Short mmCIF file of C-alpha atoms in Angstrom, two decimals:
data_model
loop_
_atom_site.label_atom_id
_atom_site.label_comp_id
_atom_site.label_asym_id
_atom_site.label_seq_id
_atom_site.Cartn_x
_atom_site.Cartn_y
_atom_site.Cartn_z
CA MET A 1 0.00 0.00 0.00
CA ALA A 2 1.34 3.42 -0.89
CA PRO A 3 2.19 5.73 1.98
CA THR A 4 -0.61 8.01 3.13
CA THR A 5 -0.17 11.73 2.70
CA ARG A 6 -2.48 13.94 4.67
CA ARG A 7 -3.15 17.59 4.04
CA ARG A 8 -4.97 19.91 6.35
CA ALA A 9 -8.17 21.64 5.34
CA PRO A 10 -7.56 25.05 3.74
CA LEU A 11 -7.83 28.08 6.02
CA GLY A 12 -10.57 29.59 3.86
CA LEU A 13 -12.77 26.55 4.41
CA ILE A 14 -12.21 26.61 8.16
CA LEU A 15 -13.11 30.30 8.28
CA SER A 16 -16.31 29.62 6.32
CA TYR A 17 -17.45 27.25 9.07
CA VAL A 18 -16.40 29.74 11.74
CA LEU A 19 -18.71 32.18 9.99
CA ASP A 20 -21.49 29.59 10.10
CA TRP A 21 -21.09 29.40 13.88
CA ILE A 22 -21.06 33.19 14.16
CA ILE A 23 -24.31 33.42 12.18
CA ILE A 24 -25.97 30.81 14.41
CA ALA A 25 -24.83 32.78 17.46
CA LEU A 26 -26.15 36.03 15.97
CA ILE A 27 -29.53 34.42 15.35
CA ALA A 28 -29.70 33.43 19.02
CA VAL A 29 -28.54 36.86 20.21
CA THR A 30 -31.17 38.54 18.04
CA GLY A 31 -33.81 36.33 19.62
CA ALA A 32 -32.55 37.28 23.08
CA LEU A 33 -32.72 40.98 22.21
CA LEU A 34 -36.31 40.57 21.08
CA THR A 35 -37.24 39.39 24.57
CA LEU A 36 -36.23 42.83 25.86
CA THR A 37 -38.56 44.72 23.53
CA THR A 38 -42.16 45.66 24.29
CA PRO A 39 -44.73 43.53 22.43
CA ASN A 40 -47.83 44.81 20.73
CA HIS A 41 -50.81 44.96 23.07
CA HIS A 42 -53.82 43.48 21.36
CA PRO A 43 -57.16 44.89 22.57
CA PHE A 44 -59.15 42.48 24.73
CA SER A 45 -62.51 42.12 26.42
CA PRO A 46 -62.45 42.37 30.24
CA THR A 47 -65.31 39.86 30.32
CA ASP A 48 -63.67 37.27 28.07
CA PRO A 49 -63.58 33.96 30.00
CA SER A 50 -60.76 32.57 27.81
CA ILE A 51 -58.31 35.07 29.36
CA ALA A 52 -59.70 34.94 32.89
CA TYR A 53 -57.60 32.04 34.22
CA PRO A 54 -55.49 32.45 37.38
CA TYR A 55 -51.90 33.64 37.20
CA VAL A 56 -49.53 30.81 38.18
CA VAL A 57 -46.28 32.02 39.73
CA ASN A 58 -44.52 28.67 40.15
CA GLU A 59 -44.73 27.08 36.71
CA LYS A 60 -44.12 23.36 36.35
CA VAL A 61 -41.30 23.79 33.80
CA SER A 62 -39.28 26.95 34.32
CA THR A 63 -37.20 28.58 31.62
CA ARG A 64 -34.05 27.30 33.33
CA THR A 65 -35.37 23.74 33.28
CA LEU A 66 -36.38 24.15 29.65
CA VAL A 67 -32.84 25.17 28.69
CA LEU A 68 -31.35 22.25 30.60
CA VAL A 69 -33.70 19.71 29.00
CA ALA A 70 -33.88 21.03 25.42
CA LEU A 71 -30.39 22.48 24.96
CA VAL A 72 -27.86 21.26 27.53
CA ALA A 73 -28.96 17.61 27.62
CA PRO A 74 -29.11 17.18 23.81
CA GLY A 75 -25.74 18.92 23.54
CA ILE A 76 -24.10 16.52 26.00
CA ILE A 77 -25.76 13.42 24.55
CA THR A 78 -24.89 14.23 20.93
CA ALA A 79 -21.28 14.98 21.87
CA LEU A 80 -20.90 11.71 23.79
CA VAL A 81 -22.44 9.67 20.97
CA CYS A 82 -20.05 11.20 18.42
CA LEU A 83 -16.97 10.76 20.60
CA ILE A 84 -17.78 7.23 21.72
CA PHE A 85 -19.45 5.57 18.72
CA ALA A 86 -17.99 7.31 15.64
CA PRO A 87 -16.68 6.24 13.20
CA GLY A 88 -18.39 2.91 13.88
CA ARG A 89 -17.46 -0.69 14.45
CA LEU A 90 -16.75 -1.32 10.75
CA ALA A 91 -13.84 1.11 10.68
CA SER A 92 -10.56 -0.64 10.05
CA ARG A 93 -8.20 -0.94 13.01
CA ASP A 94 -5.40 0.03 10.64
CA LEU A 95 -6.78 3.53 10.17
CA PRO A 96 -4.61 6.27 11.68
CA THR A 97 -5.78 7.48 15.07
CA SER A 98 -5.65 11.07 13.89
CA LEU A 99 -8.00 10.25 11.02
CA ILE A 100 -10.49 8.59 13.36
CA TRP A 101 -10.44 11.54 15.72
CA ARG A 102 -10.95 13.98 12.89
CA ARG A 103 -14.08 12.09 11.94
CA LYS A 104 -15.26 12.08 15.54
CA LEU A 105 -14.73 15.84 15.83
CA TRP A 106 -16.42 16.50 12.49
CA GLU A 107 -19.49 14.49 13.54
CA TRP A 108 -19.50 16.40 16.84
CA ASN A 109 -19.24 19.72 15.05
CA THR A 110 -22.12 18.99 12.69
CA ALA A 111 -24.23 17.60 15.55
CA TRP A 112 -23.89 20.85 17.47
CA MET A 113 -24.31 23.05 14.41
CA GLY A 114 -27.61 21.40 13.59
CA LEU A 115 -28.78 21.59 17.20
CA GLY A 116 -27.68 25.21 17.49
CA LEU A 117 -29.40 26.18 14.25
CA ALA A 118 -32.68 24.52 15.26
CA LEU A 119 -32.79 26.14 18.70
CA ALA A 120 -31.55 29.56 17.59
CA ALA A 121 -34.09 29.69 14.78
CA ALA A 122 -36.89 28.61 17.11
CA PHE A 123 -35.84 31.27 19.63
CA LEU A 124 -35.73 34.05 17.05
CA ILE A 125 -38.93 33.19 15.19
CA THR A 126 -40.94 32.55 18.34
CA ASP A 127 -39.96 35.77 20.11
CA GLY A 128 -40.38 37.78 16.93
CA MET A 129 -43.90 36.46 16.46
CA LYS A 130 -44.77 37.04 20.12
CA ASN A 131 -43.92 40.71 19.76
CA LEU A 132 -45.67 41.08 16.42
CA PHE A 133 -48.96 39.50 17.41
CA GLY A 134 -49.21 40.57 21.05
CA LYS A 135 -51.85 37.93 21.75
CA PRO A 136 -53.26 37.91 25.31
CA ARG A 137 -52.43 34.90 27.47
CA PRO A 138 -55.19 32.90 29.20
CA ASP A 139 -54.19 34.55 32.49
CA LEU A 140 -54.09 38.13 31.19
CA LEU A 141 -56.91 39.50 33.34
CA ALA A 142 -55.22 38.20 36.49
CA ARG A 143 -51.99 39.88 35.45
CA CYS A 144 -53.72 43.04 34.30
CA ASP A 145 -56.05 43.81 37.23
CA PRO A 146 -58.31 45.99 35.03
CA ASP A 147 -59.80 49.22 36.32
CA MET A 148 -63.43 48.26 35.77
CA ALA A 149 -64.74 51.39 37.49
CA ASN A 150 -63.37 53.51 34.65
CA LEU A 151 -63.88 50.99 31.86
CA GLN A 152 -65.48 53.48 29.46
CA ASN A 153 -62.29 55.53 29.41
CA TYR A 154 -60.37 52.64 27.79
CA VAL A 155 -62.90 51.30 25.27
CA VAL A 156 -61.40 51.04 21.78
CA GLY A 157 -64.05 48.94 20.02
CA GLY A 158 -66.73 46.31 20.24
CA PHE A 159 -70.42 46.50 21.07
CA GLY A 160 -72.35 46.22 24.30
CA THR A 161 -72.01 47.52 27.82
CA ALA A 162 -69.71 46.98 30.74
CA THR A 163 -72.12 44.45 32.23
CA SER A 164 -73.22 42.64 29.08
CA GLY A 165 -69.74 42.29 27.63
CA GLY A 166 -68.64 42.71 24.04
CA LEU A 167 -66.48 45.81 24.61
CA LEU A 168 -62.81 45.85 23.68
CA VAL A 169 -60.40 47.84 25.82
CA SER A 170 -56.78 48.87 25.54
CA TRP A 171 -53.99 47.65 27.79
CA GLN A 172 -53.92 51.01 29.61
CA ILE A 173 -56.87 49.77 31.66
CA CYS A 174 -54.47 47.55 33.58
CA ARG A 175 -53.44 48.59 37.08
CA GLN A 176 -50.50 46.16 37.13
CA THR A 177 -47.37 48.14 38.08
CA ASP A 178 -44.84 45.45 37.12
CA LEU A 179 -44.50 45.97 33.37
CA SER A 180 -42.54 42.75 32.89
CA ILE A 181 -45.51 40.72 34.18
CA LEU A 182 -47.97 42.79 32.18
CA ASN A 183 -46.04 42.72 28.90
CA ASP A 184 -45.52 38.99 29.25
CA GLY A 185 -49.29 38.67 29.39
CA PHE A 186 -49.37 39.68 25.71
CA ALA A 187 -46.93 36.96 24.58
CA SER A 188 -49.23 33.99 24.14
CA PHE A 189 -48.64 33.21 20.46
CA PRO A 190 -46.75 31.05 19.75
CA SER A 191 -45.69 29.00 22.77
CA GLY A 192 -41.96 29.44 23.32
CA HIS A 193 -41.63 26.44 25.64
CA SER A 194 -43.30 24.31 22.97
CA SER A 195 -41.22 25.54 20.03
CA PHE A 196 -37.93 25.39 21.93
CA SER A 197 -38.53 21.96 23.46
CA TRP A 198 -39.73 20.42 20.21
CA ALA A 199 -36.80 21.93 18.30
CA GLY A 200 -34.14 20.60 20.65
CA LEU A 201 -35.70 17.28 21.59
CA THR A 202 -36.95 16.37 18.11
CA TYR A 203 -33.44 17.06 16.84
CA LEU A 204 -32.05 14.75 19.53
CA SER A 205 -34.52 12.04 18.56
CA LEU A 206 -33.61 12.31 14.87
CA PHE A 207 -29.92 12.27 15.78
CA LEU A 208 -30.28 9.08 17.83
CA CYS A 209 -32.32 7.42 15.08
CA SER A 210 -29.59 8.26 12.60
CA LYS A 211 -26.62 7.13 14.68
CA PHE A 212 -28.22 3.88 15.84
CA ALA A 213 -30.13 3.00 12.65
CA ILE A 214 -33.58 3.31 14.22
CA ALA A 215 -35.92 3.33 11.27
CA ILE A 216 -38.88 1.45 9.84
CA PRO A 217 -37.49 -1.43 7.77
CA TYR A 218 -37.58 -0.76 4.06
CA LEU A 219 -36.48 -2.32 0.79
CA ILE A 220 -33.85 -0.60 -1.28
CA PRO A 221 -34.98 -0.08 -4.90
CA SER A 222 -32.83 -2.93 -6.17
CA ALA A 223 -34.78 -5.32 -3.99
CA TYR A 224 -37.51 -5.33 -6.60
CA GLY A 225 -35.08 -5.86 -9.44
CA SER A 226 -32.72 -8.60 -10.46
CA SER A 227 -30.63 -8.26 -7.30
CA ALA A 228 -33.55 -9.62 -5.31
CA LEU A 229 -33.12 -12.93 -7.12
CA ARG A 230 -29.54 -13.37 -6.01
CA PRO A 231 -28.68 -15.24 -2.81
CA MET A 232 -28.26 -12.94 0.13
CA ALA A 233 -25.45 -13.14 2.63
CA GLY A 234 -26.26 -15.98 4.98
CA ASP A 235 -28.65 -17.73 2.61
CA ARG A 236 -27.73 -21.28 1.68
CA LEU A 237 -27.54 -21.98 -2.02
CA SER A 238 -29.34 -25.23 -1.36
CA ASP A 239 -32.36 -23.19 -0.30
CA LEU A 240 -32.65 -21.77 -3.81
CA PRO A 241 -34.04 -23.66 -6.79
CA LEU A 242 -31.69 -24.78 -9.49
CA ASP A 243 -31.64 -22.54 -12.55
CA HIS A 244 -33.08 -24.56 -15.40
CA SER A 245 -33.96 -21.56 -17.50
CA LYS A 246 -31.62 -22.74 -20.29
CA ASP A 247 -32.65 -26.39 -20.12
CA PRO A 248 -35.59 -27.09 -22.45
CA LEU A 249 -36.27 -30.35 -20.65
CA HIS A 250 -36.86 -28.70 -17.32
CA PRO A 251 -39.21 -25.74 -16.89
CA THR A 252 -38.00 -22.96 -14.63
CA PRO A 253 -39.41 -23.51 -11.15
CA PRO A 254 -40.87 -20.55 -9.27
CA ILE A 255 -38.23 -18.49 -7.53
CA PRO A 256 -39.05 -17.88 -3.87
CA GLN A 257 -38.64 -14.14 -4.32
CA SER A 258 -40.63 -13.33 -1.19
CA ARG A 259 -38.20 -15.29 0.97
CA ILE A 260 -35.24 -13.36 -0.42
CA ILE A 261 -36.95 -9.98 -0.19
CA ARG A 262 -37.88 -10.52 3.45
CA SER A 263 -34.21 -11.19 4.17
CA GLU A 264 -33.17 -7.74 2.99
CA ALA A 265 -34.48 -5.84 6.02
CA ALA A 266 -35.37 -6.38 9.66
CA ALA A 267 -36.83 -4.35 12.49
CA PRO A 268 -34.38 -2.76 14.93
CA PRO A 269 -34.53 -3.82 18.60
CA THR A 270 -37.57 -2.31 20.29
CA TYR A 271 -35.54 -0.85 23.16
CA LEU A 272 -33.88 1.48 20.63
CA LEU A 273 -37.31 2.74 19.61
CA VAL A 274 -38.06 3.48 23.26
CA ILE A 275 -34.79 5.40 23.63
CA ALA A 276 -35.55 7.47 20.51
CA PHE A 277 -39.05 8.26 21.78
CA ILE A 278 -37.96 9.53 25.21
CA PRO A 279 -37.06 13.02 23.89
CA ILE A 280 -40.43 13.23 22.11
CA GLY A 281 -42.19 12.27 25.33
CA ALA A 282 -40.31 15.01 27.18
CA ALA A 283 -41.35 17.57 24.55
CA ILE A 284 -44.98 16.47 24.86
CA TYR A 285 -44.86 16.89 28.64
CA ILE A 286 -43.27 20.34 28.47
CA SER A 287 -45.88 21.48 25.97
CA SER A 288 -48.71 20.13 28.12
CA THR A 289 -47.59 22.17 31.12
CA ARG A 290 -48.15 25.38 29.17
CA TRP A 291 -51.83 24.42 28.99
CA SER A 292 -52.17 23.23 32.58
CA ASP A 293 -50.36 26.32 33.91
CA TYR A 294 -52.67 28.62 31.88
CA PHE A 295 -49.81 30.24 29.96
CA HIS A 296 -51.03 29.44 26.45
CA HIS A 297 -54.13 28.66 24.43
CA GLY A 298 -54.31 25.33 22.64
CA PHE A 299 -53.53 26.73 19.21
CA ASP A 300 -50.46 28.53 20.57
CA ILE A 301 -49.08 25.23 21.83
CA ILE A 302 -49.87 23.30 18.66
CA PHE A 303 -48.34 25.97 16.44
CA GLY A 304 -45.22 26.25 18.60
CA SER A 305 -44.78 22.48 18.63
CA LEU A 306 -45.11 22.22 14.85
CA LEU A 307 -42.71 25.13 14.40
CA GLY A 308 -40.11 23.47 16.60
CA PHE A 309 -40.58 20.10 14.89
CA LEU A 310 -40.13 21.55 11.40
CA LEU A 311 -37.06 23.55 12.41
CA ALA A 312 -35.53 20.45 14.01
CA TRP A 313 -36.14 18.35 10.90
CA GLY A 314 -34.80 21.04 8.56
CA SER A 315 -31.71 21.67 10.69
CA PHE A 316 -31.00 17.96 11.00
CA ARG A 317 -31.23 17.39 7.26
CA TRP A 318 -29.13 20.51 6.64
CA TYR A 319 -26.14 18.76 8.19
CA HIS A 320 -26.98 15.04 8.13
CA ALA A 321 -27.66 12.40 5.52
CA PRO A 322 -31.10 10.71 5.44
CA ILE A 323 -31.68 8.40 8.39
CA ARG A 324 -32.51 5.29 6.39
CA ARG A 325 -29.86 5.68 3.68
CA GLY A 326 -27.12 7.71 5.32
CA ALA A 327 -25.59 5.01 7.55
CA GLY A 328 -25.61 7.46 10.44
CA TRP A 329 -23.22 9.96 8.89
CA ALA A 330 -23.32 13.71 8.74
CA TRP A 331 -22.72 15.33 5.36
CA GLY A 332 -19.05 15.90 4.69
CA PRO A 333 -17.49 19.36 4.62
CA ARG A 334 -17.82 21.69 1.70
CA SER A 335 -15.18 21.77 -1.00
CA ALA A 336 -12.47 24.33 -0.49
CA GLU A 337 -13.20 26.03 -3.78
CA LYS A 338 -16.91 26.20 -2.91
CA ALA A 339 -16.60 27.16 0.74
CA TRP A 340 -18.08 30.64 0.29
CA GLY A 341 -20.70 29.92 -2.38
CA ILE A 342 -21.06 28.55 -5.88
CA GLY A 343 -23.39 30.86 -7.78
CA MET A 344 -25.24 29.67 -10.86
CA GLY A 345 -24.29 26.82 -13.15
CA VAL A 346 -22.58 24.66 -10.51
CA GLN A 347 -24.17 21.63 -8.88
CA GLY A 348 -23.73 21.24 -5.12
CA TYR A 349 -21.09 22.24 -2.61
CA ALA A 350 -19.24 18.92 -2.52
CA SER A 351 -16.64 17.71 -4.98
CA GLU A 352 -13.77 15.28 -5.29
CA SER A 353 -11.27 17.89 -4.17
CA GLU A 354 -7.87 16.49 -3.31
CA TRP A 355 -7.96 17.89 0.21
CA LYS A 356 -11.23 16.09 1.06
CA ARG A 357 -10.20 12.53 0.40
CA GLY A 358 -8.49 11.72 3.66
CA ASP A 359 -11.37 10.43 5.75
CA GLU A 360 -14.03 9.78 3.14
CA ASP A 361 -16.02 6.59 3.48
CA LEU A 362 -14.69 5.51 6.85
CA GLU A 363 -18.03 3.81 7.16
CA HIS A 364 -16.74 1.23 4.66
CA GLY A 365 -13.94 0.24 7.00
CA VAL A 366 -10.96 0.58 4.66
CA GLY A 367 -11.39 3.97 3.06
CA ARG A 368 -12.95 4.86 -0.26
CA ILE A 369 -15.63 2.69 -1.84
CA ASN A 370 -13.55 1.92 -4.89
CA GLY A 371 -10.39 1.02 -3.07
CA PRO A 372 -8.37 1.06 0.13
CA ILE A 373 -6.80 4.13 1.63
CA GLY A 374 -3.73 4.83 -0.38
CA ALA A 375 -1.65 7.69 -1.64
CA ASP A 376 -2.68 11.32 -1.64
CA ARG A 377 -5.07 10.96 1.29
CA VAL A 378 -5.58 14.13 3.22
CA GLU A 379 -6.85 15.16 6.63
CA VAL A 380 -10.23 16.84 7.05
#
């Protein structure tokens, strides 16, 4: 085997990923700044029973707990999985230690970039929408303490009387002196706990499914073609009928295609499914507390949950190969010549650049698909 030559990734490529991290951080910082701004105050009816729930001081899931469960825990778990299990048991023992550790660190980097992107985007979008819509929470009246004696001075719309209901008043009717409590009463839509928990915990679930091959069994396209008629690994040739297709004296017997097809996939162990579902269960619980603590209306929770789920899926697929066909790997790094963009007329950000070939296809155990690790291999 020819000696292995490794080259480090170009500085320009490294800086492009540093910029990616900076942008993710800026998204999160922008979301944090939005929490300091005053939301719109949507007019409300002081006789509306949907916003007349009690104000709960000690919520079941605090913001600190939310951060620990949806950000810190997924961050620790994804890092440990990458450092312990990558590059996988099929990697050759002859691979250089430095090459293995570079793969571990790359998987760790992409795991955190995807998680950071999902949570930062959920934070920014949720807080931006809260301020834009200014929807009253279910406990707004308890926070507000409206001045009902002077109700007519604050009417901005609606029909009816103070006793019959139907009048809409402005937020100035509130006698609440703590503006932080009052302003937070107009931040019902969408649910931030729901969007943040579903973003972080759905991402963790997808990550675990990818790394441990937790997916519904499926047949690869070739399973329906000629490859399905070939003996599979582990099948005894004696189990297959003899091929008499060229013998005019013997008709071709039926090929037990169903037996071969069923051998091409199998269900993962059920305990892995349970492990992958735990983060989803946690997200469901966190979302439910926003209803039981009277912080959000049902639609606010559903919308926030769907928002977090979609951001988690998009962020995961931004950095990781499909769960069922990606063998648990993250996408490789961009090409050096395409690190900052490609413009029109060029397909994709990956290429067979010389600098990229060092740790490609470690999942195949010996290096590249078409051959073992040899000359001109480089570090990534």
